[in-house]
Short mmCIF file of C-alpha atoms in Angstrom, two decimals:
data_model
loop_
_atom_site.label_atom_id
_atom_site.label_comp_id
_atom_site.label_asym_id
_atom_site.label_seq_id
_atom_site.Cartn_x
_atom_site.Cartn_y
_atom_site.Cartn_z
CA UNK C 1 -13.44 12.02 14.51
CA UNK C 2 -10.67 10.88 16.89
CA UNK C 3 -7.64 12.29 14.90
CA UNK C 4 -3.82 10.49 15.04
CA UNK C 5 -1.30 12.31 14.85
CA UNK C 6 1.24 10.43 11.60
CA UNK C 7 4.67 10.28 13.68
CA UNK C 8 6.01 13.10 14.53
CA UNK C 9 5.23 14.95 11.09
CA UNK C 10 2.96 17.45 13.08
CA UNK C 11 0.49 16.25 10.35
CA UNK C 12 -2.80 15.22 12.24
CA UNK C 13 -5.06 12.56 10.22
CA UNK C 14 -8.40 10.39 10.45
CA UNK C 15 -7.50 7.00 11.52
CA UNK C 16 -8.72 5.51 7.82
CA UNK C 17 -7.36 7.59 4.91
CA UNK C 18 -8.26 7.24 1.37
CA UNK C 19 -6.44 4.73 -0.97
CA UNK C 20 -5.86 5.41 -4.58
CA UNK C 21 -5.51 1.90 -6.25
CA UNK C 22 -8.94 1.54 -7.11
CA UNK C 23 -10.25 4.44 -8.41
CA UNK C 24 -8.20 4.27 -11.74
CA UNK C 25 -11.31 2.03 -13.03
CA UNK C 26 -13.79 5.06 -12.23
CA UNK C 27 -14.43 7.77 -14.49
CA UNK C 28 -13.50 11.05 -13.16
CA UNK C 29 -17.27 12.54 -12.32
CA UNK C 30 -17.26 9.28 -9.88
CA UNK C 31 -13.99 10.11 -8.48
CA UNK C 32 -15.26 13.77 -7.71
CA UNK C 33 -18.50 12.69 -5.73
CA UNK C 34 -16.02 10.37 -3.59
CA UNK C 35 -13.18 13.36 -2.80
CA UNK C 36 -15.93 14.85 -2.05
CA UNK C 37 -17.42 12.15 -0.09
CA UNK C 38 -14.06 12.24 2.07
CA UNK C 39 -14.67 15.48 2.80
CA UNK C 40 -17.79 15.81 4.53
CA UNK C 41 -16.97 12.39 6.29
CA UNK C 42 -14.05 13.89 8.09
CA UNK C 43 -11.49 11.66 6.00
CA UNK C 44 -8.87 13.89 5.61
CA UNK C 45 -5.64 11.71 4.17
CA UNK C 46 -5.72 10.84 0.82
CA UNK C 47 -2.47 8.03 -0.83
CA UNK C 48 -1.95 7.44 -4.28
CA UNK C 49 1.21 7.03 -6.67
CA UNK C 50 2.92 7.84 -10.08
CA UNK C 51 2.47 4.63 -10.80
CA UNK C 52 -1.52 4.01 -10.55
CA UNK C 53 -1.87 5.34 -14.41
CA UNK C 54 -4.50 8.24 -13.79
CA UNK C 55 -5.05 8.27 -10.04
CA UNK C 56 -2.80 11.08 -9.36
CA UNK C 57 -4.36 13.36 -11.85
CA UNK C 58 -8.31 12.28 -10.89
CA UNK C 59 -7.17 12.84 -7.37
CA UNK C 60 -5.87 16.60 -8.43
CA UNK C 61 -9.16 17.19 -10.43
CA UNK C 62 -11.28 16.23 -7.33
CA UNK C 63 -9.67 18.07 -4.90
CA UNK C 64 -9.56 21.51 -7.27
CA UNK C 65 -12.93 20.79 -7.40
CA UNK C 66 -13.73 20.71 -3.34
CA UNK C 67 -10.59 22.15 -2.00
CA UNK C 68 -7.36 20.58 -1.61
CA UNK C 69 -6.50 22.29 1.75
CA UNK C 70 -8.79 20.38 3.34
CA UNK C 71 -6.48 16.95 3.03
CA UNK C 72 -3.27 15.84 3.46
CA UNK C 73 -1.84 14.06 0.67
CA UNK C 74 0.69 11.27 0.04
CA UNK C 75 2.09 10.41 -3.34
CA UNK C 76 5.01 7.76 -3.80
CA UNK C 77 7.36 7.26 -6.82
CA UNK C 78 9.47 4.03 -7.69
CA UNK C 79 12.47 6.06 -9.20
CA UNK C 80 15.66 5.11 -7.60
CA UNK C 81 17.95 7.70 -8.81
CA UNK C 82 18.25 11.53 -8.11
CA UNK C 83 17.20 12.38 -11.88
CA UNK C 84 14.52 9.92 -12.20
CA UNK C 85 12.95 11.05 -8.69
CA UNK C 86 13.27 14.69 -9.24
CA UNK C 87 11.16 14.78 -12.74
CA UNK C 88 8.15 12.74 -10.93
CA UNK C 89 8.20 14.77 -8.00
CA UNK C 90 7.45 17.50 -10.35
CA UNK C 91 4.77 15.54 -12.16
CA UNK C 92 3.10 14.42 -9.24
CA UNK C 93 2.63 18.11 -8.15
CA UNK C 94 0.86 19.12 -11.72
CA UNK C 95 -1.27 16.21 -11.79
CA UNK C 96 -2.48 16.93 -8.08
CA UNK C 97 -2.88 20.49 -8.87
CA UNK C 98 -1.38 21.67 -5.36
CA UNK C 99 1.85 23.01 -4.72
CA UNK C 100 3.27 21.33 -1.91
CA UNK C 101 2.93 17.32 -1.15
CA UNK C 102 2.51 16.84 2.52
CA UNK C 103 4.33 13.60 1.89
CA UNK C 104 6.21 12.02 -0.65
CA UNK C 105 7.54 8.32 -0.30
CA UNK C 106 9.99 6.00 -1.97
CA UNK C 107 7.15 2.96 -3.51
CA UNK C 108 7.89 -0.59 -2.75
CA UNK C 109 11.43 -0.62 -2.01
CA UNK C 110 12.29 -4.46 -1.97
CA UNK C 111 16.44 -4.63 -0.17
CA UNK C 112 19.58 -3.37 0.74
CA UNK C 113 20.41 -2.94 -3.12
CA UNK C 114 17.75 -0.91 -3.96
CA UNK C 115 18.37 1.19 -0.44
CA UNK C 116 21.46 1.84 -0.76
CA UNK C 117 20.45 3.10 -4.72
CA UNK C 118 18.47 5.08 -3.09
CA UNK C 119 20.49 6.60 -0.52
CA UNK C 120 23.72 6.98 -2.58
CA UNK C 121 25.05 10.65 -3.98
CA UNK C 122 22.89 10.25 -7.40
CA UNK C 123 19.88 8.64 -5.64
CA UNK C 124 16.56 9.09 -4.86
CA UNK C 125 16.85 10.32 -1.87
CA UNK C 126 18.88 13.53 -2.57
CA UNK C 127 15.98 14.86 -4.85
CA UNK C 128 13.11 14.77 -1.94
CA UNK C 129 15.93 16.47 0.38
CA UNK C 130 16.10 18.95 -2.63
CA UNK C 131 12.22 19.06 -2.85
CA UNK C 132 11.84 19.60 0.76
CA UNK C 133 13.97 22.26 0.71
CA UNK C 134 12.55 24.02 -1.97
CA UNK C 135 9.12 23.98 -0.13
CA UNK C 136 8.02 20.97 -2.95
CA UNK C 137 7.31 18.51 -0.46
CA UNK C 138 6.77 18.42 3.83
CA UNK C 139 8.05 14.99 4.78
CA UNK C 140 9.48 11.68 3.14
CA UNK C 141 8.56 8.28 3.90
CA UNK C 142 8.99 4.93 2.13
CA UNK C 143 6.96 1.29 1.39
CA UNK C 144 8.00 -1.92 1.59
CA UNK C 145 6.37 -5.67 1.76
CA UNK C 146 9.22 -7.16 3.44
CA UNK C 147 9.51 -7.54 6.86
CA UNK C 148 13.31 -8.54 6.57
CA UNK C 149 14.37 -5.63 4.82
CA UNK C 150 12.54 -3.20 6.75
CA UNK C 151 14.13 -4.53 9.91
CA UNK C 152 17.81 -3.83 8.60
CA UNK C 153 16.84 -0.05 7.96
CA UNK C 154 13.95 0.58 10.98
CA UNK C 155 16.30 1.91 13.86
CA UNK C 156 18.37 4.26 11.46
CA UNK C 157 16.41 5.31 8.48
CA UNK C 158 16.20 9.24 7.90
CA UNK C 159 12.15 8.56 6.75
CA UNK C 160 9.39 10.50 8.79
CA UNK C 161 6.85 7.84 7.59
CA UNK C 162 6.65 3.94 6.38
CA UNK C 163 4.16 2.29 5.04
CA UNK C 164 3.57 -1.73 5.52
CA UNK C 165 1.19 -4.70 4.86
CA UNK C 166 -1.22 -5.36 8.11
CA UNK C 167 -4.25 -7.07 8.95
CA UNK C 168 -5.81 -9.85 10.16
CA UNK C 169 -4.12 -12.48 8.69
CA UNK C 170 -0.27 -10.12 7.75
CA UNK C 171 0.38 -9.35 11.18
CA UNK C 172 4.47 -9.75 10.44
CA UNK C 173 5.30 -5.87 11.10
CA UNK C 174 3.94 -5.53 14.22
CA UNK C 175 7.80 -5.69 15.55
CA UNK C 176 8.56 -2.84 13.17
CA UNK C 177 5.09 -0.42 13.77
CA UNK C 178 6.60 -0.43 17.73
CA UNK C 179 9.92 0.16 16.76
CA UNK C 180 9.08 3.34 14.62
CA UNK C 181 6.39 4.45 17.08
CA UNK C 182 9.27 5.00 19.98
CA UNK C 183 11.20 6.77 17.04
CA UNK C 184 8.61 9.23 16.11
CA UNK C 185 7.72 7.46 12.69
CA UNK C 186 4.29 7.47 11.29
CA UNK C 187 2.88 4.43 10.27
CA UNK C 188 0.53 3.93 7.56
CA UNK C 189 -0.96 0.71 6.91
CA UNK C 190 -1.56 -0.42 3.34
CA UNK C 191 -3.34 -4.08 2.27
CA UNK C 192 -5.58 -3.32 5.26
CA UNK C 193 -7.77 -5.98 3.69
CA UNK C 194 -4.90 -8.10 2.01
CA UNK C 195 -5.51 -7.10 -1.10
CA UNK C 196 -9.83 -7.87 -0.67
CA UNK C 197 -8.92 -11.61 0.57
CA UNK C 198 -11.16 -10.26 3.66
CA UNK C 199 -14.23 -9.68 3.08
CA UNK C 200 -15.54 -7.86 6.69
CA UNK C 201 -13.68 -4.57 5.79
CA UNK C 202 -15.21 -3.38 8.93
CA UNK C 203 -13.66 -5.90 11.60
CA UNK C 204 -9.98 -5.42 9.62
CA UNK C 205 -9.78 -2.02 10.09
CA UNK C 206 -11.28 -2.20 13.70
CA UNK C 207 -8.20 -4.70 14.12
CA UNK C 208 -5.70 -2.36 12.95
CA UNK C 209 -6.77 0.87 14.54
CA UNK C 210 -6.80 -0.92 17.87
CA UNK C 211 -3.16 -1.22 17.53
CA UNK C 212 -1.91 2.00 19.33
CA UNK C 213 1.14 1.87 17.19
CA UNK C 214 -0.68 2.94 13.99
CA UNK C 215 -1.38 6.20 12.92
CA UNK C 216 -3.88 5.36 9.51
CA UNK C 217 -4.69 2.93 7.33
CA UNK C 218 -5.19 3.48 3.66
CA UNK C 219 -7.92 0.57 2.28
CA UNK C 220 -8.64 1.48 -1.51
CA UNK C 221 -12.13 3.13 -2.16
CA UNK C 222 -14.49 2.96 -5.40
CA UNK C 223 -17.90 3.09 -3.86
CA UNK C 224 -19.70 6.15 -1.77
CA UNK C 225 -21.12 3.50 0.74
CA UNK C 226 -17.45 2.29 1.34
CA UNK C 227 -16.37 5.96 2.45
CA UNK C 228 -19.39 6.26 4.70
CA UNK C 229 -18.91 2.56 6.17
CA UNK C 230 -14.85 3.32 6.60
CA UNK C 231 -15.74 6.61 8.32
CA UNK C 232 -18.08 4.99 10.48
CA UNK C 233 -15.20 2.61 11.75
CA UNK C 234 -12.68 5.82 12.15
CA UNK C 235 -15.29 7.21 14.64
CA UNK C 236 -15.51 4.27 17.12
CA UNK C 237 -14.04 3.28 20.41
CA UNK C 238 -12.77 0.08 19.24
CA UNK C 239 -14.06 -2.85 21.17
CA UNK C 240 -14.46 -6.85 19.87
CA UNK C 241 -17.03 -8.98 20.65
CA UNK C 242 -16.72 -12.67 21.24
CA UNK C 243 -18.02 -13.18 17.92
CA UNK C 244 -16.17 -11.00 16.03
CA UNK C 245 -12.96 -12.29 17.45
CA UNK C 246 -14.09 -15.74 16.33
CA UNK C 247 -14.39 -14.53 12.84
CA UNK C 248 -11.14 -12.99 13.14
CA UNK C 249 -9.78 -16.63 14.13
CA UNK C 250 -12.04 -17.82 11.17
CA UNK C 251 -9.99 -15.97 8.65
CA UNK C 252 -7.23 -16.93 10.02
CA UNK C 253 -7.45 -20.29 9.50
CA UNK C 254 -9.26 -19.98 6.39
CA UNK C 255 -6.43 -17.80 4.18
CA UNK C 256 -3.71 -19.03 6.37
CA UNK C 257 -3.40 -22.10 4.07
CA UNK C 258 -2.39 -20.54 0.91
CA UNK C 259 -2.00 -16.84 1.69
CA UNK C 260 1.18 -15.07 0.79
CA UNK C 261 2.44 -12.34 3.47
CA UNK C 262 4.99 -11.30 0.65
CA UNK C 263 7.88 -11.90 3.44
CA UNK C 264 10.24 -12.78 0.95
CA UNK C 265 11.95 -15.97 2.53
CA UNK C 266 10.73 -17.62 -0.07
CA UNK C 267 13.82 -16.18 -2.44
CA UNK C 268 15.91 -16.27 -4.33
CA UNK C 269 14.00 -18.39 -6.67
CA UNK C 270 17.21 -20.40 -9.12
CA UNK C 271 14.74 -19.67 -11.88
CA UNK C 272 14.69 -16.04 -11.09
CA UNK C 273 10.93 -15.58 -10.50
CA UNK C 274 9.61 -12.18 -8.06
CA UNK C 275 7.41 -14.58 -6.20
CA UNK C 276 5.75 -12.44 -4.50
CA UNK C 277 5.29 -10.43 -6.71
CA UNK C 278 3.54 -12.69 -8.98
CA UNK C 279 1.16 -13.12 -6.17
CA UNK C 280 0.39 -8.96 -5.94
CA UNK C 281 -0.29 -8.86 -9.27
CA UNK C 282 -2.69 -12.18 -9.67
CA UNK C 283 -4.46 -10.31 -6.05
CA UNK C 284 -4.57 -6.97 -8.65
CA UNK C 285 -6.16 -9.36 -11.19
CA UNK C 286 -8.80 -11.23 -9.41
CA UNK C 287 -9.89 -9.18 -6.39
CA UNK C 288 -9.40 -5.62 -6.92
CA UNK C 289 -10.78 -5.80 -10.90
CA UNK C 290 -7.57 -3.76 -12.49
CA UNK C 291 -7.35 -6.55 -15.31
CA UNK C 292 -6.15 -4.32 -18.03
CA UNK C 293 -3.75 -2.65 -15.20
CA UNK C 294 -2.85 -5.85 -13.77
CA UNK C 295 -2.37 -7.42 -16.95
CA UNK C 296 0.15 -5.38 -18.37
CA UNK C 297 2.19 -5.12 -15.11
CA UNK C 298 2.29 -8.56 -15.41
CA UNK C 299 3.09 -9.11 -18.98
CA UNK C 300 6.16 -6.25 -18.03
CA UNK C 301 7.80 -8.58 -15.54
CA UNK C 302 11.00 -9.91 -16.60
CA UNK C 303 10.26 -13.67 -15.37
CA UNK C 304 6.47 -14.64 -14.89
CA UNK C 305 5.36 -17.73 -12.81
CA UNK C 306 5.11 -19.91 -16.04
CA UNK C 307 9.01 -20.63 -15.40
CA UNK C 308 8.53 -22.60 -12.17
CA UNK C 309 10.07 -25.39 -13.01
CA UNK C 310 8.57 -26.95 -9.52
CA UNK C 311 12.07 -27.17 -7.74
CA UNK C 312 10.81 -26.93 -4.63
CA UNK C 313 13.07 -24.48 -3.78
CA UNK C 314 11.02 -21.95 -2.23
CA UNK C 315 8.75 -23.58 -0.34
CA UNK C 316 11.16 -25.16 2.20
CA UNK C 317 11.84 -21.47 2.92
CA UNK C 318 8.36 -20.32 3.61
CA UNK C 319 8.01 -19.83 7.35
CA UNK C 320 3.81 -20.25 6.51
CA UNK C 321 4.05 -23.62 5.08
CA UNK C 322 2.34 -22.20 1.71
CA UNK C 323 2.01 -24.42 -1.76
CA UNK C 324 3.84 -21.84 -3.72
CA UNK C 325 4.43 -24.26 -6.78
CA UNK C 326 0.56 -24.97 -7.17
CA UNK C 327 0.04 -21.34 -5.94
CA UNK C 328 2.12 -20.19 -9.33
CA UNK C 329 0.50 -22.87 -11.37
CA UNK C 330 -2.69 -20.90 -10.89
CA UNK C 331 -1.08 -17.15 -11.32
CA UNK C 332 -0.64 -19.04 -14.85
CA UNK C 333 -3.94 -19.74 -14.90
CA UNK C 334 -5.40 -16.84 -13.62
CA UNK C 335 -3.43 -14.88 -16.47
CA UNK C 336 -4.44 -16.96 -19.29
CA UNK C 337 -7.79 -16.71 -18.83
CA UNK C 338 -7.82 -12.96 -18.33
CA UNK C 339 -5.92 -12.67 -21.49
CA UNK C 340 -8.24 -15.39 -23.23
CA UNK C 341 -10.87 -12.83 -22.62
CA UNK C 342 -9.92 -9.78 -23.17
#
């Protein structure tokens, strides 16, 4: 295994780390055999979040099980404020059953608003400093989707890590992955296989690793044969062959047409829709088989795609060209039929 080293964290990891979505459809003797599974494969980074229902805790379980020195783990929180962060830090630790994180990150922070939330004397950012004080936590990174925002915060942001869409077809950060590379910053990749749009995990994950400026990526795991397939790809020299760089321009073309990079140019929608959002969650739904999960995020949001009132709005602001209005018409769909059959 041809270990990276994640910024300049001292932390050294496999190139393809473990990915916690999925498993919160297992039940936990399934999630044991695949910590363990990471193990002997030489995977050694394991990502999850307080806000993939049981993950955290089947994670915990697993490692008590096999030994949780043996990875390096990353947990992520959505609280903005000091308070709010502070009490999941300390959640996160009992459900993972270890008593330091090596690295706890602020989840899917969207703009400057929620930043500067963040950053402010109550925010969420004061409890990890407090946490890494206290010998809690090792390092702090944070996750975004959009490009935009993460370019207004890249050159001066105090975070040791960040975590951003790439792969074949969401190749919009790879301005940002070279920026924090010369600053030191790790750079974990998450959607490594856009949310299972692609189906050759394999050739995605040979794509990303061959960009020097990565240090892991993170595609979600349910199966045995998926660790020992992702481990395989973490061991090679990376090298393409003429046909697999034709595929590569196959998928291109083929998801380019109505496949959202969750930029965000596309807002603000005058109806107040999260588009692309709406499009994570209807991915959730129909590719990675969280209905239940997907369904009630979706259900939670405060406006769904069923208020497109087919302005047009947004997509004369999508740099892809994309049919957002038919692309919400069938988030609708999507979500009525899950619902019709639950």
């Amino acid at each position: 295994m041809n270990y990276r080293a994640l910024g300049l964290t001292g932390l050294k990891i496999a190139p393809v780390g473990f990915g916690g979505i999925p498993i919160q459809r297992l039940d936990q003797n399934n999630v044991n055999l695949i910590i363990e599974k990471l193990y002997h494969e030489g995977l050694n980074f394991i990502d999850t979040a307080r806000g993939y229902t049981t993950s955290e805790e089947m994670i915990g379980k697993a490692m008590s099980l096999v030994g949780s020195e043996h990875f390096i783990v990353a947990t992520k929180s959505m609280s903005r404020t000091y308070d709010e962060m502070k009490a999941d830090i300390e959640k996160s630790l009992l459900n993972l059953k270890i008593d330091v994180i090596d690295l706890y990150q602020c989840h899917n922070v969207k703009d400057l608003d929620q930043y500067a939330l963040i950053m402010s004397e109550n925010g969420a950012y004061k409890a990890l400093l407090e946490a890494k004080a206290e010998g809690k936590i090792k390092h702090i990174g944070i996750t975004a989707h959009s490009a935009d925002f993460m370019r207004q915060i890249i050159r001066e942001m105090p975070f040791e890590t960040i975590q951003f869409p790439y792969n074949i077809v969401e190749r919009h950060g790879e301005d940002l992955f070279e920026i924090a590379s010369k600053r030191g910053v790790g750079v974990i990749v998450m959607k490594p296989l856009a949310g299972g749009a692609i189906q050759n995990g394999t050739l995605s994950l040979k794509f990303i690793l061959s960009n020097p400026n990565i240090s892991v990526a993170i595609p979600g795991m349910d199966q045995l044969e998926q660790v020992v397939e992702n481990a395989k790809v973490a061991k090679l020299d990376i090298s393409f062959s003429q046909l697999e760089m034709d595929e590569m321009n196959e998928i291109v073309s083929t998801l380019g047409e109505a496949f959202c990079r969750r930029c965000g140019y596309c807002l603000p929608c005058p109806q107040g829709i999260d588009i692309p959002t709406q499009f994570l969650m209807e991915g959730y739904l129909t590719r990675y088989n969280l209905s239940e999960w997907a369904i009630t995020r979706y259900e939670g949001l405060a406006v769904k795609a069923d208020a497109c009132v087919s302005c047009g709005s947004c997509e004369t602001k999508c740099p892809y060209n994309l049919p957002i209005m038919r692309m919400l018409k069938n988030v609708v769909t999507q979500f009525e039929l899950a619902q019709n059959q639950k």
